[in-house]
Short mmCIF file of C-alpha atoms in Angstrom, two decimals:
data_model
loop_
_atom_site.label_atom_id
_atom_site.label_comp_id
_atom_site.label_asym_id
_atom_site.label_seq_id
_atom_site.Cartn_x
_atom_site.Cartn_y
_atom_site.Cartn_z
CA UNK Q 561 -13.17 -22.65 25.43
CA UNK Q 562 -14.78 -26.34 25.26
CA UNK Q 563 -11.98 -29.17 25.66
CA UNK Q 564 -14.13 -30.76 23.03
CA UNK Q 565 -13.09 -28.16 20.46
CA UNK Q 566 -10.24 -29.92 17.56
CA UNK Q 567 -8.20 -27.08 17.18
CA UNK Q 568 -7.54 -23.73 18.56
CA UNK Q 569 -7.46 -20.21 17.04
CA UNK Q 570 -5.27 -17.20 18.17
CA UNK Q 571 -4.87 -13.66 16.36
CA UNK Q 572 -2.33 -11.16 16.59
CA UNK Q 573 -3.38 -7.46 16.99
CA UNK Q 574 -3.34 -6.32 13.99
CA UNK Q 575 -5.15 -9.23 11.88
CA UNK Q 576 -7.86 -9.76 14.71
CA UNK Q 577 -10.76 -8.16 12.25
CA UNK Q 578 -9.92 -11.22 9.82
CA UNK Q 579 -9.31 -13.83 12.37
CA UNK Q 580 -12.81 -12.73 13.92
CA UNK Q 581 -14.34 -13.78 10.56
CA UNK Q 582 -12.50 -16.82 9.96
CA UNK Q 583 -13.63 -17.95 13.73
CA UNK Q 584 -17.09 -17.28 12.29
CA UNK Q 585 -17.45 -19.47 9.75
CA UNK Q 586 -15.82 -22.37 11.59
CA UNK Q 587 -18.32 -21.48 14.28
CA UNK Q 588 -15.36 -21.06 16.99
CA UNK Q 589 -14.89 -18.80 19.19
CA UNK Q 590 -11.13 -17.08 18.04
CA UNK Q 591 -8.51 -18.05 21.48
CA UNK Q 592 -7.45 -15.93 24.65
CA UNK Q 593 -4.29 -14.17 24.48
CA UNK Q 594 -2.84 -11.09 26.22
CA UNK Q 595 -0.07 -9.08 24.11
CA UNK Q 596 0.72 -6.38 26.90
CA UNK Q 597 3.00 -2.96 25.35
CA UNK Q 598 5.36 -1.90 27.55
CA UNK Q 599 6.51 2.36 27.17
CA UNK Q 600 9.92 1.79 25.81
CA UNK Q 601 7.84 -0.16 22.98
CA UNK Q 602 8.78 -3.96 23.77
CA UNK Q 603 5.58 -6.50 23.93
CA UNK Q 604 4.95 -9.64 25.49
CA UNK Q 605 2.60 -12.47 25.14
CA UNK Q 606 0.57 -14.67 26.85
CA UNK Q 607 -2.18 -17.48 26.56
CA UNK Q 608 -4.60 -17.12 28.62
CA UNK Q 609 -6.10 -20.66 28.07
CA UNK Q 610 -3.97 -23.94 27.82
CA UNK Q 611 -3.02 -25.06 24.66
CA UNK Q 612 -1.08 -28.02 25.72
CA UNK Q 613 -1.16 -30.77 23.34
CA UNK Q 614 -3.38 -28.77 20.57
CA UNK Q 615 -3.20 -27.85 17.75
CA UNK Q 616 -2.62 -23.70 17.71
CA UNK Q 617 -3.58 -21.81 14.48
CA UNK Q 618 -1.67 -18.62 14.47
CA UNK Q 619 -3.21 -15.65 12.04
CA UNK Q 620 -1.10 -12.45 11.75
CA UNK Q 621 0.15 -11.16 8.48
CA UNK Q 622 3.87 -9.71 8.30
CA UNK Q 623 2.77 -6.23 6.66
CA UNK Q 624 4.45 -2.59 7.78
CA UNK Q 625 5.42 -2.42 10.43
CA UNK Q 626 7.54 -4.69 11.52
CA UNK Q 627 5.87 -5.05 14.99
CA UNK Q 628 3.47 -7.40 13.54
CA UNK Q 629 6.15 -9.84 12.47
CA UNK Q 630 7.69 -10.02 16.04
CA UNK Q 631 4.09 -10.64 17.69
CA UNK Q 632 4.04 -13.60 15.58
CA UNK Q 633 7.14 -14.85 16.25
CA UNK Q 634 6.43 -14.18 20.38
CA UNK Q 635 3.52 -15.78 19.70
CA UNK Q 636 4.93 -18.98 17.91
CA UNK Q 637 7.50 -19.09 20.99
CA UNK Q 638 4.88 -18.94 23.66
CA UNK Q 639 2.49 -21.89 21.52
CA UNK Q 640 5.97 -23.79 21.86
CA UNK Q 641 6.77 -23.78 24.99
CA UNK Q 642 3.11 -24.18 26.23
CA UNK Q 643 3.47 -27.37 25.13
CA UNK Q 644 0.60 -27.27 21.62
CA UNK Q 645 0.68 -30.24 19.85
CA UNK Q 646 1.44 -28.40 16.40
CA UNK Q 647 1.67 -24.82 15.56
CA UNK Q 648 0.87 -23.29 12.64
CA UNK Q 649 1.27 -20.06 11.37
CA UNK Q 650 -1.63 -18.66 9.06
CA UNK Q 651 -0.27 -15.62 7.24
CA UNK Q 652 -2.90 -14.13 4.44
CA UNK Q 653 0.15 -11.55 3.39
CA UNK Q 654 3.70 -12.90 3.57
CA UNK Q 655 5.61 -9.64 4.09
CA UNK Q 656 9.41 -8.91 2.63
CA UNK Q 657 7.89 -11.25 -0.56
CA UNK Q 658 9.73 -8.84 -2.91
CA UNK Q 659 13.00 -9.44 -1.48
CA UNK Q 660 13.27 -13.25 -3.17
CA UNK Q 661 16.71 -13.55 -4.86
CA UNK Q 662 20.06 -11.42 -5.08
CA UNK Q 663 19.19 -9.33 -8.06
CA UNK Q 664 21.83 -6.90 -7.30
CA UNK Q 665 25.00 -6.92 -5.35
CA UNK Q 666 25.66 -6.80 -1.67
CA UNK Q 667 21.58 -7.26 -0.78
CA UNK Q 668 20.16 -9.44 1.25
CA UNK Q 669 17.09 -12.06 0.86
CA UNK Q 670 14.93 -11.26 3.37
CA UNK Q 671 11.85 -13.61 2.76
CA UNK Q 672 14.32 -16.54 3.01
CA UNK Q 673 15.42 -14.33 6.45
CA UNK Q 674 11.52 -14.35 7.40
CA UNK Q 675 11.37 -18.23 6.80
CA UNK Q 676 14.33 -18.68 8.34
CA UNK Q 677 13.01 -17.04 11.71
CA UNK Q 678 9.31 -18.64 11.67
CA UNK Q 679 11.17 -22.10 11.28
CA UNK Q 680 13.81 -21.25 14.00
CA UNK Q 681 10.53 -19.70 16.12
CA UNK Q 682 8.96 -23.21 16.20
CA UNK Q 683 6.30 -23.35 13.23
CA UNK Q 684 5.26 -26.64 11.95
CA UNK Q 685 3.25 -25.61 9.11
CA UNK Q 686 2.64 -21.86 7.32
CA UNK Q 687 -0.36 -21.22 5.33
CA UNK Q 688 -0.44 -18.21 3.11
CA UNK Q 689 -2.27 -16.85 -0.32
CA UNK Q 690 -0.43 -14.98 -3.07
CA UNK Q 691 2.92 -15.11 -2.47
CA UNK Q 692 4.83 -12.67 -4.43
CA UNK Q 693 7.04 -15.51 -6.14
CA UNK Q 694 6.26 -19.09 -5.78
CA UNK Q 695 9.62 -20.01 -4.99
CA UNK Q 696 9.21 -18.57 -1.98
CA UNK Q 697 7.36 -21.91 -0.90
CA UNK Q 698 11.06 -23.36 -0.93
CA UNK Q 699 12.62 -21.58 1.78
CA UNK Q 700 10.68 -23.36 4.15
CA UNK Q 701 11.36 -27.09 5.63
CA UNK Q 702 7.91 -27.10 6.75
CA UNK Q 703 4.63 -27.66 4.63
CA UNK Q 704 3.28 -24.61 2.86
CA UNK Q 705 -0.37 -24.06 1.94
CA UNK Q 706 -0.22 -21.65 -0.59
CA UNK Q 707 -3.66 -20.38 -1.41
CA UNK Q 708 -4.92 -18.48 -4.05
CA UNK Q 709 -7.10 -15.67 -3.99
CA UNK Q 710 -8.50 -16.31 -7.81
CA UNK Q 711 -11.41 -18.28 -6.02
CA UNK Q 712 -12.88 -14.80 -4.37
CA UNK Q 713 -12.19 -13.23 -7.63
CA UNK Q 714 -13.34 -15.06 -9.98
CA UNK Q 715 -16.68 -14.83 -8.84
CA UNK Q 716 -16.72 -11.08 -8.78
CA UNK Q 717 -15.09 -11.21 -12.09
CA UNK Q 718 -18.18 -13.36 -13.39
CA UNK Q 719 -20.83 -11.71 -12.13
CA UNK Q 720 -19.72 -7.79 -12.35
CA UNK Q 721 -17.97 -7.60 -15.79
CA UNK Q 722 -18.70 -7.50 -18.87
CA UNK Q 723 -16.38 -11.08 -20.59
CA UNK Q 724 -17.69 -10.57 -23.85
CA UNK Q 725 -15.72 -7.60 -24.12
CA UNK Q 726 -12.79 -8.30 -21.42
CA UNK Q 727 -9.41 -8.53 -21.93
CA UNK Q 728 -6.86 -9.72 -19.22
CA UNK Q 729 -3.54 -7.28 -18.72
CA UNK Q 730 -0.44 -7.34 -16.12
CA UNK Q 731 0.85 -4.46 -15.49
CA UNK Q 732 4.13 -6.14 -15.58
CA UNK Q 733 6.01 -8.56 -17.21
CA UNK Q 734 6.65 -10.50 -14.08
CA UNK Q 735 2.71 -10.92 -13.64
CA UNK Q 736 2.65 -12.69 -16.98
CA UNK Q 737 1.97 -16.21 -15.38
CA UNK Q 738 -0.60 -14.93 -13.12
CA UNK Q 739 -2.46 -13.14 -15.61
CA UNK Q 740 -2.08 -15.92 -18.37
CA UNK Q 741 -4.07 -18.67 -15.87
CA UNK Q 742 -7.04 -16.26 -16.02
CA UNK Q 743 -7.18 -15.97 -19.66
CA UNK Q 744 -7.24 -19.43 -20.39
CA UNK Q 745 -9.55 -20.03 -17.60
CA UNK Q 746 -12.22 -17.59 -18.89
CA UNK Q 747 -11.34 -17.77 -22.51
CA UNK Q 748 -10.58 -14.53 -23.22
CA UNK Q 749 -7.47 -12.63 -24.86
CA UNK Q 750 -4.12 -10.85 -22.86
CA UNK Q 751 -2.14 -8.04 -22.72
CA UNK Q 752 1.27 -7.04 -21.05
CA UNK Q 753 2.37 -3.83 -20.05
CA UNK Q 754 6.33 -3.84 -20.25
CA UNK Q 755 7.97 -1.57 -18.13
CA UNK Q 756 11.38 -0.15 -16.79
CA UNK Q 757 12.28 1.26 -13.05
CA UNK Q 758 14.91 4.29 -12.37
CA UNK Q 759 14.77 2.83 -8.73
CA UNK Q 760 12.10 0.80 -6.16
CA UNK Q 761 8.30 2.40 -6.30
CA UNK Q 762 9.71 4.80 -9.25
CA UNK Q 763 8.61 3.83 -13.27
CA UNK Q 764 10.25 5.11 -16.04
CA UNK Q 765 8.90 4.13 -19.13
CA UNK Q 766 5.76 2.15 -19.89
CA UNK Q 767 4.18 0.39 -23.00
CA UNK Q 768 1.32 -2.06 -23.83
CA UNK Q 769 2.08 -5.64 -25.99
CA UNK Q 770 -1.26 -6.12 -27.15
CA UNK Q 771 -4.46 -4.60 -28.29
CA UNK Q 772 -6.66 -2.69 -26.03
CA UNK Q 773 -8.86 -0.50 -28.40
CA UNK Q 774 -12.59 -0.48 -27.31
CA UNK Q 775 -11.99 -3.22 -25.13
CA UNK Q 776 -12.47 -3.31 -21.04
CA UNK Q 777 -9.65 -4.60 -19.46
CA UNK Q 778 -9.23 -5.91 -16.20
CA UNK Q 779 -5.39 -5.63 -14.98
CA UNK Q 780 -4.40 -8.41 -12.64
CA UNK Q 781 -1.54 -8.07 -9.87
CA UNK Q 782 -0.71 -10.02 -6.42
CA UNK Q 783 -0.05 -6.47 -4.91
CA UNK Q 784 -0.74 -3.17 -5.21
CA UNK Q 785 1.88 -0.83 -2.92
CA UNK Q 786 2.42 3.05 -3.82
CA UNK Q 787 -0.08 2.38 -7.22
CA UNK Q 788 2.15 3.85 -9.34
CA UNK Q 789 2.94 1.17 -11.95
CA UNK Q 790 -0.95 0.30 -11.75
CA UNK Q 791 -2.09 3.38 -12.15
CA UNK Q 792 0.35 4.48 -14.93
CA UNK Q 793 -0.96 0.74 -16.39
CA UNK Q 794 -4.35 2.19 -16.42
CA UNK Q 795 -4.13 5.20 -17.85
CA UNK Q 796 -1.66 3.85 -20.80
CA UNK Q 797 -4.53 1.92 -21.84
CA UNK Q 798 -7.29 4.33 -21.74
CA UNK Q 799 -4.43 6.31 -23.67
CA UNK Q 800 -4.37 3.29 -26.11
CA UNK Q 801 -8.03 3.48 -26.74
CA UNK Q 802 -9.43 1.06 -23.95
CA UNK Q 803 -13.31 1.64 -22.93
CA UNK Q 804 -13.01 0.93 -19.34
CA UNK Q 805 -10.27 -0.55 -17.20
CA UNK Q 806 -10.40 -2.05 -13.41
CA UNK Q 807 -8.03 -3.80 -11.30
CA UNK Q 808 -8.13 -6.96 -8.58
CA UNK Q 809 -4.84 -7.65 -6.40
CA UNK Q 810 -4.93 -9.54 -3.63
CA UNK Q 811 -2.72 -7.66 -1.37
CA UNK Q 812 -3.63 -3.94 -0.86
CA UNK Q 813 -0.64 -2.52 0.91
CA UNK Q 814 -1.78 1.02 -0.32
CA UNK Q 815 1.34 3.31 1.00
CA UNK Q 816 0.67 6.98 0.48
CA UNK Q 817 0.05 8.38 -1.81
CA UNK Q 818 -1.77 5.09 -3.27
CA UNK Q 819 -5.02 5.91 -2.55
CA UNK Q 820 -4.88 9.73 -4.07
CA UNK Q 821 -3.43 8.10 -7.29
CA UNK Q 822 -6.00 5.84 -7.51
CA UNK Q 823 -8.43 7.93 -7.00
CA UNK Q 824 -6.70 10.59 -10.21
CA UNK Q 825 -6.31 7.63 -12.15
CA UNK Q 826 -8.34 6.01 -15.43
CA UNK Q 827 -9.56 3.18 -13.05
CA UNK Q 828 -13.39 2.31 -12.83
CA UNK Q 829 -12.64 0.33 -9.48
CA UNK Q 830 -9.75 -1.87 -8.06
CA UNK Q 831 -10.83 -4.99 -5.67
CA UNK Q 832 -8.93 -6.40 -2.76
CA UNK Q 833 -9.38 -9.34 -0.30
CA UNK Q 834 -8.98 -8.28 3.16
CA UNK Q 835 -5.66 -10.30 3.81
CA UNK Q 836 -4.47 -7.02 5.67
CA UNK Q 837 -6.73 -3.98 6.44
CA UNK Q 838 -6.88 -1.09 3.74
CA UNK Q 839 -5.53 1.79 5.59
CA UNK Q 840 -7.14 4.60 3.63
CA UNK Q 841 -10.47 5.80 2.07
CA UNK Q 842 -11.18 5.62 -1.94
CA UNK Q 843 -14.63 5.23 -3.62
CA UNK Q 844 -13.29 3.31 -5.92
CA UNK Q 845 -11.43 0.51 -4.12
CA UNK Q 846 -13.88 -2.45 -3.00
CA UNK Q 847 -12.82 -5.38 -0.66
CA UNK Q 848 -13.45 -9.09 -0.71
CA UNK Q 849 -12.83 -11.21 2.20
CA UNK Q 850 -10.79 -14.26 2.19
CA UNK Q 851 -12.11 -15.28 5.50
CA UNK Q 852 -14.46 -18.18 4.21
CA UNK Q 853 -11.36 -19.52 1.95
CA UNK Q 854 -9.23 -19.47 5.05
CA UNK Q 855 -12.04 -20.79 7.12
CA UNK Q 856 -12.41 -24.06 4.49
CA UNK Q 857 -8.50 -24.30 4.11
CA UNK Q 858 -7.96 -24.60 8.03
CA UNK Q 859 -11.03 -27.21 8.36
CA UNK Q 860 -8.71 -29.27 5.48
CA UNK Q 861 -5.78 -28.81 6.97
CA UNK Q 862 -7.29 -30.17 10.27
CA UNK Q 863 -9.13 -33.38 8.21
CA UNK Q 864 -6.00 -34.53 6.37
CA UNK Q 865 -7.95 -33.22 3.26
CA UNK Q 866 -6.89 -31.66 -0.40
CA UNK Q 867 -6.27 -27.82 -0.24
CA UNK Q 868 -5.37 -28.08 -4.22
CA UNK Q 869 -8.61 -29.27 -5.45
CA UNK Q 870 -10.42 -25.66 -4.03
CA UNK Q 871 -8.70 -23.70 -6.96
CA UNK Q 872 -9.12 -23.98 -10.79
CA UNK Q 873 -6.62 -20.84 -10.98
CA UNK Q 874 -3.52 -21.17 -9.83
#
């Protein structure tokens, strides 16, 4: 790689297809590193370049399994003690999100755990899009980027659907905020599906605040996991007299059976950015990459440049 280059990028196995793209449209080439697997199941890592007194961008999201979390933090370690000028961690999906605050006795926190280990690993800086609570952003003593995927989907929004005839929904009262910055953006009219859990990934009871009748909604989430709540979201509405309903989330975890419910379900489509790789096959899920946002964010981030002024939904 040419001394001449500002910054370096490195990827962790499992986000290499997005840190490929992102190292396109910066017109880099993405950085050497060896991660060799040993049989009992223990990894190391290694640069294969120098990185001393650099700047090392890190990409690697923390989803399932847990594997990908430790490469990172190997990776942070080795960046450290090679000596790189700054180290920062670029991580589209910010695994263990959910876990935010004791809402029940005897649990533990473990995104404040997370933070708590990419700080102790060495990071200097995390960038990451869609956290699952803003807060989050707090646990760290570093800077936080905290980007927003509403820039990708907004412009699928505007060109693909119909918005004289849309209506924004959440499929959960928790999404209210997220949902309510696209209404008032576009100018067009909510709904919020409230809804009660027996236990995690498990709904018991669903209903709609709003009107949905002859109406095509568009149900907004950060996340999508087993599909159940989104799903059930759906098909409450078609139940409730909607004409068409799709989905975007950033985050398309998609444990089994998520894709087979998706595909049974009232939804037209569902779109995703490609902040960690879909693991299944649906005809109706359609993917949006983030890479170009990333791409432009790191380039900022780099110039001493505003981040903020990229989104007009936050």
């Amino acid at each position: 790689m040419s001394a001449q280059t500002p910054y370096l990028l490195f990827s962790g196995t499992k986000s290499r297809y997005l840190a490929d793209r992102i190292c396109k449209s910066l017109d880099l080439p993405l950085g050497q590193m060896n991660i060799q697997h040993f049989a009992d199941g223990e990894f190391s890592v290694s640069y294969e370049e120098s990185i001393r007194g650099r700047d090392v961008f890190l990409i690697q999201s923390t989803f399932p399994n847990s594997d990908n979390l430790m490469e990172l933090l190997l990776m942070i370690d080795a960046a450290k003690r090679a000596s790189a000028h700054s180290i920062i961690a670029v991580i589209p999906y910010f695994g263990w999100a959910r876990q935010d605050r004791k809402d029940q006795p005897r649990v533990s926190i473990g995104a404040k755990l997370i933070a708590d280990m990419l700080s102790t690993a060495g990071i200097d800086r995390l960038i990451t899009m869609d956290l699952h609570a803003d807060q989050i952003q707090g646990f760290f003593n570093v800077p936080v980027d905290h980007l927003y995927a509403s820039s990708v989907f907004l412009d699928c929004i505007q060109k693909k659907l119909p918005l004289d005839n849309l209506v924004i929904a959440t499929p959960d009262v928790g999404g209210t905020k997220r949902a309510s910055s696209y209404s008032k953006y576009l100018g067009i009219p909510m709904v919020i599906c409230h809804k009660s859990r027996l236990r995690a990934n498990e709904v018991a009871e669903m209903r709609i605040i709003g009107d949905v009748e002859g109406k095509d909604v568009l149900l907004v989430d950060d996340m999508v996991d087993t599909a159940g709540t989104i799903t059930k979201a759906a098909d409450l509405m078609i139940a409730n007299g909607a004409k068409s309903v799709r989905a975007i989330a950033s985050h398309a975890v998609m444990s089994d059976p998520a894709s087979q419910r998706v595909d049974d379900s009232a939804l037209t489509e569902i779109f995703f950015t490609d902040s960690i790789p879909y693991p299944g096959k649906s005809p109706k899920v359609k993917i949006l990459s983030i890479a170009d946002m990333f791409a432009e964010a790191i380039r900022r981030v780099c110039n001493d440049e505003s981040i903020s002024s990229l989104y007009v939904i936050k």
